[in-house]
């Protein structure tokens, strides 16, 4: 058996930079037609020159593959209409990080008062530049996304023409908001579809399943699965694949992030097949995103075969999601 | 300033065996007059000969200190009255582990049907041997102790003369049960008094704060603190100090357990002082336990001084709780 996907897209991806970029980029560019690239480098990407240069480095790292890197800028409330108009030639969206909630988010927004963000968000709205949001407060780790809901509602109401993407949603409360507000959209990761907190701390400690936002309860996972398996039109696949070297994960003060890029489409096939929803996978991994972002990705057929795939234990010095485990699907290019 | 504690007791302690026992035992025997020693070695301790031999190895490892190891057996429903009567000369209690819930608990009780445990528990009741319980189900990690409450209630009702100690309680629901049933008692650890899940996974990943049962919410911690700070007569201090070598903690599939023995009394002084309850510490770390267990510990005065103490980063190959951090109290013997 095989599944042929047309121009699959990963709508939330961390490619890092330099050697790490060179190590990880091809796992995505082989199997996807395009990806939304997160701007939280050190320092974060906030200028047009920097975004152009980063896009070129990604082009170099993915040479030989039909792949488009859709770029994003790191949100600053100093961005004005003229700047954003120029930026729009290079970027597809702007990513907002509340300060301190995840890897390299220290320069993020520390005051979530709508008034302070208004000028920038109105300009984005006018320019039809989507706002991508890491939606977490600094509260108790299991409540952060739910608590952020108030802010999602304020945003949705204050900027009704702005497309707001709740990135990597993890919590059933976000799904309620998604259904309630027309201009809210969401990405869902593979790991939030498959894991719960039990996988991280329920048995022995699993640093390679440690990520932000943390994976939640069985009830949360069920609601996310429903949404993805039905390929709800407001939901896109976004992996949040976020590589760190093994020695930054398996140590005291370990880094948050799951390197899922090497297993994404096989594991999604497994999940959708198990639930008898393979026919919805195309929408979830591509068509919905095309509609929401109004993009026309590079034509590319990606074949996933039902054939055993043992996930490597290490890819250079990075441990991928499901390292050493057996999947029943694999990308043909593997 | 100094606090003089009379015969402090640690009512829940893992001393391990062999080299590990030799490395860790003196941290407790220096500062405590006695401790309840957990029997979950590999294999667990289930015979009188084994418990005598283990007690001798502990005596050897704590030589020179005024210290008594109060021994426990690993619960088996094959223990009958005659066996337990003989055991009572050597052991102070029996520890019940549901199968698979923590380190070396695989041989524990897999069927929590009271009928299957009845003969042993009735004999213990008659012999006034307390039952110590690791109270967790195999459910979702944040709900395990709450779910176990049903079993605590059944035990308390079925064996009204049996002293049942809910070990290392972590959850506000257990505190309700404690207050409701006369024959339920509890130990509380230092780490469940000081930490929440945010300390483990709320920032970067902290393997040295990973333990079973996992630390819970702020609301849970608050209720535990109230109980300890008031030195409620049904509550005893039990550290659950559980050493693992650093390379078993900082890795994939990391081990659960916090090595708190080197910081216990200083950190407790800090907590009780901060809350203006230093006068209750003596009851919490000794007198309550004497009454509940009906024991008369070795007379020993332990002095804790208000003087800066930088916790060592490593103790041989074990990373202690609060490694590298500064405490404002230290044991005089330090």
XYZ file of C-alpha atoms in Angstrom:
668
model
C 0.000 0.000 0.000
C 1.126 3.558 -0.634
C -0.171 7.046 -0.035
C 0.665 9.811 -2.468
C 0.519 13.271 -0.967
C 0.472 16.346 -3.163
C 2.756 19.112 -1.942
C 2.672 18.406 1.786
C 3.411 21.420 3.973
C 4.836 21.754 7.470
C 3.317 24.975 8.773
C 5.535 25.308 11.871
C 9.191 24.364 11.676
C 12.456 25.205 13.430
C 15.451 24.854 11.131
C 17.995 26.632 13.375
C 21.135 27.890 11.620
C 24.704 27.036 10.617
C 25.743 23.388 11.191
C 22.417 22.444 12.764
C 20.548 23.878 9.760
C 22.752 21.833 7.439
C 22.097 18.679 9.498
C 18.340 18.928 9.752
C 16.979 20.835 6.726
C 16.949 17.925 4.274
C 14.682 15.809 6.519
C 11.978 18.339 5.750
C 12.927 19.385 2.210
C 12.941 15.747 1.003
C 9.383 15.045 2.144
C 7.641 18.414 2.130
C 6.992 20.943 -0.591
C 7.304 23.854 1.804
C 7.391 24.900 5.420
C 6.758 27.939 7.601
C 10.125 28.692 9.197
C 10.246 30.030 12.750
C 12.346 33.155 13.356
C 13.544 32.520 16.928
C 17.248 32.345 16.169
C 19.795 33.958 18.468
C 19.256 36.878 18.028
C 15.723 36.590 16.614
C 15.103 37.690 13.030
C 13.599 41.154 12.940
C 14.999 42.820 9.794
C 14.384 42.310 6.108
C 18.070 41.893 5.351
C 18.364 39.187 7.980
C 15.336 37.316 6.730
C 16.633 37.400 3.162
C 20.018 36.134 4.252
C 18.438 33.363 6.357
C 16.221 32.335 3.458
C 19.332 32.040 1.274
C 21.097 29.878 3.855
C 18.049 27.598 3.934
C 18.025 27.479 0.117
C 21.658 26.390 0.208
C 20.942 23.729 2.873
C 18.006 22.291 0.881
C 19.659 22.473 -2.557
C 18.488 19.772 -4.921
C 15.041 19.433 -3.314
C 11.846 21.044 -4.552
C 11.181 22.995 -1.410
C 10.109 26.473 -0.455
C 10.933 28.067 2.879
C 8.086 30.385 3.862
C 9.734 32.945 6.102
C 8.423 34.703 9.215
C 9.601 37.637 11.296
C 9.825 37.737 15.082
C 7.028 40.075 16.231
C 8.017 43.536 17.491
C 5.496 46.263 18.212
C 7.886 48.680 16.491
C 6.977 47.212 13.070
C 4.914 49.821 11.175
C 2.878 49.688 7.991
C 5.720 50.698 5.670
C 8.113 48.183 7.122
C 5.563 45.387 6.963
C 4.617 46.282 3.384
C 8.228 45.856 2.342
C 8.583 42.725 4.485
C 5.618 41.149 2.780
C 7.733 40.450 -0.293
C 9.826 38.051 1.795
C 7.703 36.847 4.715
C 4.421 35.015 4.946
C 3.577 35.795 8.574
C 4.743 37.351 11.815
C 5.341 35.204 14.898
C 4.525 36.513 18.348
C 6.248 35.043 21.398
C 5.301 36.145 24.889
C 8.617 36.808 26.607
C 10.375 33.810 28.156
C 7.914 31.034 27.351
C 10.118 28.914 25.087
C 13.547 28.505 23.426
C 15.026 31.885 22.436
C 11.875 33.853 23.249
C 13.558 36.265 25.670
C 13.106 39.207 23.306
C 9.399 38.484 22.973
C 6.411 40.515 24.030
C 6.399 41.056 27.783
C 3.260 43.156 28.011
C 0.260 41.603 26.291
C -1.737 44.810 26.400
C -3.525 45.053 23.060
C -3.036 48.839 23.004
C 0.721 48.392 22.745
C 0.441 45.995 19.832
C -2.369 47.792 18.034
C -0.522 49.726 15.356
C 1.444 46.720 14.203
C -1.534 44.367 14.282
C -3.722 46.800 12.354
C -1.070 47.129 9.684
C -0.775 43.325 9.476
C -4.529 43.056 9.209
C -4.593 45.528 6.330
C -1.691 43.785 4.582
C -3.256 40.348 5.161
C -0.194 39.136 7.020
C -1.206 36.369 9.447
C -0.191 36.575 13.099
C 1.266 33.327 14.472
C 1.141 33.029 18.246
C 2.928 30.891 20.822
C -0.020 30.995 23.195
C 1.219 30.462 26.720
C 1.262 32.530 29.897
C 3.939 32.193 32.558
C 1.505 30.323 34.827
C 1.450 26.696 36.020
C 2.831 24.499 33.255
C -0.384 22.525 32.685
C -2.560 25.671 32.617
C -0.501 28.052 30.476
C -2.345 27.587 27.201
C -5.766 27.636 28.814
C -4.862 30.857 30.661
C -3.684 32.414 27.397
C -7.183 31.921 25.973
C -8.292 35.310 27.292
C -5.651 36.956 25.149
C -6.614 34.930 22.069
C -10.182 36.132 22.522
C -9.111 39.763 22.857
C -6.993 39.493 19.729
C -9.734 37.787 17.751
C -12.302 40.387 18.731
C -10.065 43.442 18.352
C -8.752 42.504 14.895
C -11.574 40.651 13.164
C -9.862 40.782 9.757
C -6.520 39.531 11.052
C -5.824 35.839 10.548
C -4.529 34.573 13.885
C -2.922 31.150 14.038
C -2.860 29.511 17.471
C 0.376 27.612 17.017
C 0.891 24.026 18.209
C -2.326 23.845 20.228
C -2.298 21.298 23.044
C -5.364 21.934 25.126
C -9.062 21.239 24.573
C -9.879 24.814 25.613
C -8.061 26.165 22.558
C -10.245 24.001 20.356
C -13.327 25.701 21.784
C -11.899 29.114 20.911
C -11.002 27.915 17.428
C -14.622 27.011 16.824
C -15.957 30.197 18.370
C -13.928 32.837 16.496
C -13.938 32.950 12.738
C -10.470 34.491 12.455
C -8.726 31.973 14.708
C -6.851 29.099 13.059
C -4.507 26.496 14.499
C -1.567 24.253 13.802
C -1.252 20.867 15.491
C 1.993 18.920 15.898
C 2.564 15.209 15.534
C 3.688 14.870 19.127
C 0.623 16.577 20.581
C -1.481 14.137 18.553
C 0.385 11.110 19.892
C 1.750 11.807 23.361
C 0.483 12.787 26.797
C 2.306 13.899 29.934
C 2.511 10.219 30.855
C 5.002 9.743 28.032
C 7.299 12.401 29.504
C 7.141 11.786 33.262
C 4.680 8.908 33.751
C 7.280 6.144 33.638
C 10.977 6.908 33.527
C 11.932 10.449 32.489
C 11.934 10.990 28.724
C 13.900 14.123 27.843
C 13.348 13.598 24.106
C 9.589 14.025 24.631
C 10.079 17.226 26.621
C 8.753 20.231 24.705
C 6.945 23.566 25.021
C 4.001 23.682 25.274
C 4.204 20.484 27.286
C 2.040 17.565 26.079
C -1.150 17.389 28.125
C -3.873 14.940 29.184
C -5.653 12.080 27.380
C -8.777 14.249 27.110
C -6.789 17.010 25.403
C -5.139 14.584 23.024
C -8.479 13.107 22.056
C -9.922 16.463 21.086
C -6.836 17.342 19.039
C -6.988 13.975 17.285
C -10.628 14.485 16.338
C -9.831 17.841 14.807
C -6.857 16.546 12.823
C -8.482 13.302 11.702
C -11.481 15.231 10.404
C -9.052 17.680 8.774
C -11.117 20.566 10.085
C -10.668 23.410 7.598
C -9.251 25.748 10.254
C -6.479 23.359 11.213
C -3.113 22.768 9.569
C -0.297 20.388 10.271
C 2.732 22.109 11.809
C 5.373 19.851 13.286
C 7.209 22.268 15.610
C 10.151 19.956 14.955
C 12.842 21.567 17.105
C 16.246 19.887 17.130
C 18.734 20.133 19.983
C 21.989 18.176 20.299
C 21.658 15.083 22.507
C 23.946 16.584 25.147
C 21.619 19.584 25.526
C 18.650 17.250 26.110
C 20.069 14.496 28.332
C 21.432 16.645 31.138
C 20.449 18.865 34.008
C 18.443 21.874 32.755
C 17.634 20.048 29.534
C 16.355 21.905 26.455
C 12.706 21.782 25.324
C 11.948 20.553 21.807
C 11.264 17.346 19.882
C 13.108 16.592 16.644
C 10.237 14.996 14.757
C 11.169 15.923 11.164
C 12.512 12.432 10.294
C 9.259 10.643 11.214
C 6.434 13.055 10.417
C 4.640 11.678 7.367
C 5.087 7.977 8.254
C 3.759 8.559 11.767
C 0.832 10.627 10.448
C -0.023 7.843 7.983
C -0.005 5.389 10.864
C -2.348 7.546 12.947
C -4.752 8.335 10.098
C -4.782 4.707 8.915
C -5.448 3.376 12.410
C -8.455 5.675 12.623
C -9.667 4.952 9.106
C -9.136 8.525 7.990
C -6.297 8.257 5.477
C -8.484 10.089 2.982
C -8.295 13.231 5.152
C -4.524 13.379 5.408
C -4.072 15.405 2.205
C -6.221 18.210 3.566
C -4.552 18.150 6.970
C -0.997 18.282 5.613
C -1.536 20.599 2.681
C -4.873 21.836 1.328
C -6.081 23.521 4.496
C -2.821 25.440 4.761
C -3.017 26.544 1.120
C -6.447 28.021 1.744
C -5.637 29.653 5.061
C -2.361 31.203 3.883
C -3.516 31.679 0.295
C -0.396 30.009 -1.076
C 0.261 27.878 -4.135
C 3.058 25.530 -3.150
C 5.617 23.914 -5.451
C 4.058 20.881 -7.136
C 5.594 17.793 -5.565
C 4.296 14.275 -5.100
C 5.484 12.578 -1.930
C 5.018 8.843 -1.648
C 4.689 7.104 1.717
C 4.764 3.320 1.537
C 3.454 0.809 4.025
C 6.843 -0.716 4.705
C 8.671 -1.129 8.006
C 10.859 1.779 9.089
C 13.167 1.516 12.098
C 13.811 5.077 13.243
C 17.564 5.684 13.679
C 18.828 6.024 17.277
C 20.857 9.098 16.398
C 21.118 11.421 13.431
C 24.596 12.815 13.913
C 24.302 14.076 17.484
C 20.520 14.570 17.509
C 18.072 11.986 18.848
C 14.901 11.970 16.730
C 11.382 11.340 18.003
C 10.697 7.582 18.228
C 14.443 6.793 18.080
C 14.910 3.034 17.740
C 11.175 2.406 17.397
C 9.461 0.656 14.519
C 6.990 2.496 12.273
C 4.861 0.677 9.702
C 5.157 3.419 7.065
C 8.161 5.098 5.469
C 8.829 7.844 2.943
C 9.791 6.354 -0.406
C 12.799 8.670 -0.534
C 14.102 7.106 2.701
C 20.632 31.602 65.785
C 20.429 27.872 66.236
C 17.754 25.230 66.479
C 18.308 22.172 68.641
C 16.243 19.170 67.584
C 15.838 16.212 69.881
C 16.197 12.887 68.117
C 14.965 13.857 64.656
C 13.545 10.976 62.646
C 13.253 10.397 58.910
C 10.212 8.161 58.572
C 10.724 7.228 54.903
C 14.221 6.623 53.589
C 15.932 4.704 50.790
C 19.456 3.664 51.722
C 20.008 1.203 48.826
C 22.810 -1.340 49.319
C 26.511 -2.040 48.808
C 28.596 0.937 47.557
C 25.590 3.234 47.311
C 24.617 2.426 50.917
C 28.166 3.249 52.026
C 28.069 6.552 50.119
C 24.742 7.836 51.358
C 24.011 6.380 54.819
C 26.077 8.859 56.829
C 24.161 11.861 55.466
C 21.206 10.564 57.440
C 22.947 8.951 60.410
C 24.872 12.172 61.188
C 21.748 14.307 61.475
C 18.963 11.922 62.451
C 18.470 9.644 65.404
C 16.673 7.034 63.351
C 14.924 6.336 60.066
C 12.355 4.002 58.574
C 14.250 2.094 55.872
C 12.448 1.093 52.684
C 12.724 -2.543 51.585
C 12.606 -2.154 47.783
C 16.046 -3.510 47.041
C 16.638 -5.823 44.077
C 15.202 -8.323 44.917
C 12.924 -6.752 47.569
C 13.369 -7.805 51.193
C 10.776 -10.379 52.160
C 12.510 -12.709 54.656
C 13.621 -12.291 58.240
C 17.149 -13.441 57.474
C 17.451 -10.865 54.706
C 16.145 -8.047 56.852
C 18.586 -8.926 59.663
C 21.479 -9.037 57.238
C 20.442 -5.709 55.674
C 20.136 -4.109 59.098
C 23.681 -5.248 59.884
C 24.995 -3.758 56.647
C 23.325 -0.462 57.561
C 24.836 -0.647 61.064
C 28.251 -1.077 59.489
C 27.673 1.848 57.091
C 26.564 4.168 59.918
C 29.193 3.072 62.447
C 30.187 5.841 64.827
C 26.842 7.627 64.660
C 24.018 7.313 67.177
C 21.476 6.037 64.716
C 18.845 3.349 64.564
C 17.617 1.839 61.320
C 13.952 0.919 61.717
C 13.449 -1.895 59.234
C 10.469 -2.736 57.025
C 9.466 -5.712 54.916
C 8.150 -5.585 51.354
C 4.450 -6.533 51.584
C 3.420 -9.997 50.348
C -0.028 -11.435 50.909
C 1.661 -14.721 51.760
C 2.808 -13.304 55.124
C 0.800 -15.013 57.885
C 0.392 -14.319 61.583
C 3.254 -16.573 62.723
C 5.684 -15.108 60.229
C 4.723 -11.555 61.116
C 4.960 -12.284 64.847
C 8.539 -13.408 64.388
C 9.247 -10.513 61.981
C 8.056 -8.032 64.577
C 11.285 -8.472 66.540
C 13.165 -6.942 63.600
C 10.747 -4.779 61.636
C 8.637 -1.757 62.527
C 6.241 -1.865 59.591
C 5.338 -3.479 56.268
C 5.493 -1.501 53.043
C 2.955 -2.114 50.298
C 3.794 -1.213 46.703
C 1.218 -1.558 43.951
C 3.059 -3.336 41.147
C 5.086 -1.155 38.786
C 4.442 2.276 40.254
C 8.006 3.157 41.296
C 11.676 2.059 41.457
C 11.940 -1.690 42.112
C 8.240 -2.206 42.719
C 7.743 -4.886 40.070
C 7.153 -7.585 42.668
C 4.461 -5.494 44.337
C 0.755 -6.077 44.704
C -0.928 -6.260 41.300
C -4.454 -6.934 42.502
C -5.683 -4.453 45.073
C -8.671 -6.601 46.036
C -8.961 -6.361 49.833
C -10.020 -10.037 50.034
C -6.613 -11.128 48.754
C -4.766 -9.056 51.333
C -7.117 -9.724 54.233
C -5.306 -12.447 56.157
C -2.027 -10.551 56.171
C -3.618 -7.217 57.050
C -5.664 -8.728 59.884
C -2.557 -10.302 61.335
C -0.722 -6.956 61.087
C -3.642 -5.243 62.757
C -3.564 -7.700 65.636
C 0.212 -7.401 65.984
C 0.057 -3.589 65.763
C 2.360 -3.542 62.750
C 1.685 -0.410 60.666
C 1.024 -0.725 56.945
C 2.977 1.770 54.839
C 1.544 2.398 51.402
C 2.884 3.862 48.169
C -0.553 5.113 47.125
C -0.654 5.424 43.352
C -2.673 3.765 40.604
C -1.325 3.225 37.097
C -3.518 6.086 35.786
C -2.584 9.513 34.415
C 0.498 10.758 36.235
C -1.174 13.791 37.835
C -4.203 11.762 39.003
C -2.609 8.602 40.381
C -2.688 9.497 44.059
C -6.198 10.917 43.904
C -7.417 7.770 42.131
C -5.777 5.620 44.800
C -7.948 7.327 47.414
C -10.708 4.768 46.916
C -8.330 2.051 48.015
C -7.141 4.050 51.028
C -10.770 4.397 52.101
C -11.443 0.677 51.695
C -8.350 -0.167 53.721
C -9.205 2.316 56.463
C -12.761 1.024 56.767
C -11.954 -2.676 56.543
C -9.145 -2.605 59.116
C -10.085 0.067 61.638
C -7.390 -0.998 64.119
C -4.620 -1.087 61.516
C -2.391 1.975 61.383
C -2.104 2.892 57.735
C 0.520 5.395 56.660
C -0.098 7.154 53.352
C 3.516 7.576 52.365
C 4.907 10.737 50.753
C 1.511 12.336 50.130
C 1.451 14.895 47.308
C -2.176 15.675 46.642
C -4.762 17.746 48.508
C -7.264 14.875 48.177
C -5.097 12.687 50.397
C -5.215 15.346 53.080
C -9.014 15.139 53.099
C -8.818 11.373 53.639
C -6.253 11.827 56.381
C -8.677 14.041 58.260
C -11.638 11.767 57.652
C -10.267 8.413 58.817
C -8.844 8.012 62.285
C -6.469 5.194 61.318
C -4.901 6.994 58.363
C -1.559 8.748 58.901
C 0.868 10.316 56.466
C 4.466 11.158 55.767
C 5.422 14.262 53.818
C 8.727 14.789 52.027
C 10.805 17.945 51.823
C 10.489 18.080 48.047
C 6.708 17.851 48.050
C 6.704 20.751 50.525
C 8.920 22.904 48.325
C 8.442 21.989 44.668
C 5.665 21.873 42.088
C 5.529 20.395 38.599
C 6.792 23.768 37.359
C 10.157 22.991 38.949
C 10.454 19.760 36.926
C 9.106 20.703 33.491
C 7.994 24.329 33.755
C 11.296 25.835 32.633
C 14.131 23.685 31.371
C 13.933 19.975 32.232
C 15.157 19.166 35.739
C 15.917 15.444 36.044
C 17.120 15.854 39.648
C 13.611 16.984 40.654
C 11.981 14.013 38.900
C 10.446 11.639 41.432
C 7.511 9.322 42.117
C 4.896 10.371 43.025
C 5.545 13.407 40.850
C 5.357 16.833 42.535
C 1.984 18.420 41.868
C 0.264 21.823 41.760
C 0.608 24.978 43.854
C -2.753 24.218 45.498
C -1.515 20.766 46.520
C 1.739 22.139 47.863
C -0.094 24.749 49.905
C -2.252 22.156 51.648
C 0.788 19.977 52.409
C 2.657 22.974 53.793
C -0.221 23.876 56.121
C -0.272 20.356 57.492
C 3.476 20.216 58.046
C 3.830 23.734 59.431
C 1.070 23.053 61.958
C 2.773 19.721 62.721
C -0.598 17.997 62.562
C -0.405 15.020 64.923
C -1.150 12.542 62.131
C 1.722 13.694 59.977
C 5.408 12.787 60.133
C 8.428 13.908 58.204
C 9.674 11.237 55.784
C 12.196 12.386 53.192
C 11.866 9.647 50.572
C 15.491 10.536 49.831
C 16.266 8.169 46.963
C 19.767 8.359 45.482
C 20.635 7.386 41.905
C 23.999 7.920 40.191
C 24.083 11.057 38.022
C 24.367 8.999 34.832
C 21.104 7.210 35.651
C 19.325 10.568 36.060
C 20.728 12.713 33.235
C 19.931 10.451 30.319
C 17.115 9.037 28.250
C 14.757 6.962 30.433
C 16.040 8.689 33.547
C 15.442 7.237 37.028
C 12.898 8.695 39.474
C 14.087 9.836 42.897
C 15.539 12.891 44.648
C 18.624 12.607 46.850
C 17.594 15.040 49.548
C 19.386 13.522 52.570
C 22.221 16.117 52.540
C 19.864 19.126 52.806
C 16.867 17.988 54.846
C 17.089 19.693 58.204
C 18.582 22.974 56.909
C 15.883 23.241 54.232
C 13.146 22.400 56.752
C 14.468 25.082 59.119
C 14.334 27.572 56.267
C 10.730 26.682 55.437
C 9.519 26.683 59.046
C 11.375 29.906 59.836
C 9.989 31.680 56.767
C 6.498 30.761 57.932
C 7.137 31.636 61.579
C 6.599 28.067 62.711
C 10.048 26.983 63.882
C 8.442 25.980 67.187
C 6.533 23.202 65.382
C 9.528 21.598 63.697
C 10.362 19.313 66.641
C 6.927 17.693 66.450
C 7.040 17.364 62.675
C 10.469 15.729 62.565
C 10.242 13.591 65.660
C 7.502 13.668 68.290
C 4.595 12.864 65.996
C 6.455 9.839 64.660
C 7.258 8.599 68.179
C 3.571 8.666 69.051
C 2.316 7.116 65.839
C 4.900 4.303 65.784
C 5.146 4.037 69.573
C 8.937 4.217 69.470
C 11.502 5.660 71.845
C 14.393 6.779 69.670
C 18.045 7.069 70.664
C 18.587 10.327 72.536
C 20.482 12.670 70.243
C 20.606 16.437 70.011
C 21.039 17.777 66.517
C 22.005 21.417 66.118
C 21.117 23.411 63.013
C 22.709 26.820 62.805
C 21.651 29.838 60.830
C 24.823 29.967 58.756
C 25.239 29.866 54.982
C 25.513 26.426 53.415
C 26.378 25.997 49.733
C 25.065 22.578 48.747
C 27.802 20.583 46.944
C 27.316 20.077 43.181
C 28.137 16.374 43.461
C 28.592 13.896 46.262
C 30.744 11.284 44.593
C 28.623 10.532 41.523
C 25.279 11.587 43.016
C 23.741 15.033 42.511
C 21.916 16.119 45.683
C 18.747 18.187 45.831
C 19.565 21.928 45.562
C 23.039 21.157 44.182
C 25.047 24.375 44.001
C 22.319 26.403 45.698
C 22.678 28.454 48.851
C 20.766 27.571 52.030
C 20.692 29.854 55.035
C 20.892 27.032 57.592
C 23.354 24.186 58.027
C 23.814 21.203 60.341
C 26.476 21.905 62.915
C 28.138 18.590 62.056
C 28.591 19.760 58.436
